[in-house]
CSV table of C-alpha atoms in Angstrom, one decimal:
chain,number,residue,atom,x,y,z
A,1,UNK,CA,-2.3,-7.1,77.6
A,2,UNK,CA,0.9,-9.2,78.7
A,3,UNK,CA,-1.0,-12.7,77.9
A,4,UNK,CA,-2.5,-11.4,74.8
A,5,UNK,CA,1.2,-10.6,73.5
A,6,UNK,CA,2.4,-14.3,74.8
A,7,UNK,CA,-0.5,-15.9,73.0
A,8,UNK,CA,0.3,-14.1,69.7
A,9,UNK,CA,3.8,-15.0,70.0
A,10,UNK,CA,2.7,-18.8,71.1
A,11,UNK,CA,0.8,-19.1,68.1
A,12,UNK,CA,3.6,-17.4,65.4
A,13,UNK,CA,6.4,-19.8,66.8
A,14,UNK,CA,3.8,-22.8,66.2
A,15,UNK,CA,2.9,-21.6,63.0
A,16,UNK,CA,6.1,-21.0,61.7
A,17,UNK,CA,7.8,-24.4,63.1
A,18,UNK,CA,5.7,-26.3,60.3
A,19,UNK,CA,7.0,-27.1,57.1
A,20,UNK,CA,4.6,-25.0,54.8
A,21,UNK,CA,5.1,-25.3,51.0
A,22,UNK,CA,2.7,-23.1,48.8
A,23,UNK,CA,2.1,-23.1,44.9
A,24,UNK,CA,3.7,-26.7,44.7
A,25,UNK,CA,6.3,-27.4,42.3
A,26,UNK,CA,7.9,-25.4,39.1
A,27,UNK,CA,9.0,-28.7,37.4
A,28,UNK,CA,5.7,-29.7,35.6
A,29,UNK,CA,6.6,-28.7,31.8
A,30,UNK,CA,2.9,-28.4,30.9
A,31,UNK,CA,1.8,-26.1,33.5
A,32,UNK,CA,-1.3,-25.2,31.9
A,33,UNK,CA,-2.5,-28.9,32.8
A,34,UNK,CA,-2.0,-27.9,36.5
A,35,UNK,CA,-4.2,-24.9,37.2
A,36,UNK,CA,-4.8,-25.3,40.8
A,37,UNK,CA,-0.7,-25.5,41.1
A,38,UNK,CA,-0.3,-22.4,38.9
A,39,UNK,CA,-2.8,-20.2,40.8
A,40,UNK,CA,-5.0,-21.5,43.8
A,41,UNK,CA,-7.3,-18.4,42.4
A,42,UNK,CA,-8.5,-21.0,39.8
A,43,UNK,CA,-10.5,-23.2,41.6
A,44,UNK,CA,-13.9,-23.3,40.4
A,45,UNK,CA,-12.8,-21.4,37.2
A,46,UNK,CA,-14.2,-24.5,34.7
A,47,UNK,CA,-17.2,-25.4,33.1
A,48,UNK,CA,-18.6,-28.6,34.8
A,49,UNK,CA,-19.2,-30.0,38.4
A,50,UNK,CA,-15.9,-31.6,39.2
A,51,UNK,CA,-12.0,-31.4,38.0
A,52,UNK,CA,-9.7,-33.9,39.1
A,53,UNK,CA,-6.3,-33.8,38.1
A,54,UNK,CA,-3.2,-36.0,38.6
A,55,UNK,CA,0.4,-35.4,37.2
A,56,UNK,CA,3.2,-37.2,37.6
A,57,UNK,CA,6.8,-36.5,36.2
A,58,UNK,CA,9.8,-38.9,36.4
A,59,UNK,CA,13.1,-37.0,35.1
A,60,UNK,CA,17.3,-37.9,34.9
A,61,UNK,CA,16.4,-41.6,34.9
A,62,UNK,CA,19.9,-42.1,34.3
A,63,UNK,CA,21.1,-41.2,37.2
A,64,UNK,CA,20.9,-43.6,40.3
A,65,UNK,CA,17.9,-41.6,42.3
A,66,UNK,CA,15.4,-40.4,39.7
A,67,UNK,CA,13.5,-37.6,40.5
A,68,UNK,CA,10.0,-37.7,40.3
A,69,UNK,CA,7.0,-35.0,40.7
A,70,UNK,CA,3.6,-36.1,41.9
A,71,UNK,CA,0.9,-33.6,42.2
A,72,UNK,CA,-2.7,-34.4,42.7
A,73,UNK,CA,-5.7,-31.9,43.0
A,74,UNK,CA,-9.6,-31.9,42.6
A,75,UNK,CA,-12.0,-29.1,42.9
A,76,UNK,CA,-16.0,-28.8,42.5
């Protein structure tokens, strides 16, 4: 039983050590054009066989290091 707890603890520590990012970035003003980022349950909710989406936004260009947001998704 002790080995089971140690295995669980080791797996939990490995899992939380990664940088996890879920549901992307809120910096897109046209969120309706990014359905998989808005809600991953939207995968497959379209008429067709394949959907690919690429979004790019560059804002605050007047400052030295402009903020860029890039997102790509595909489902079929």
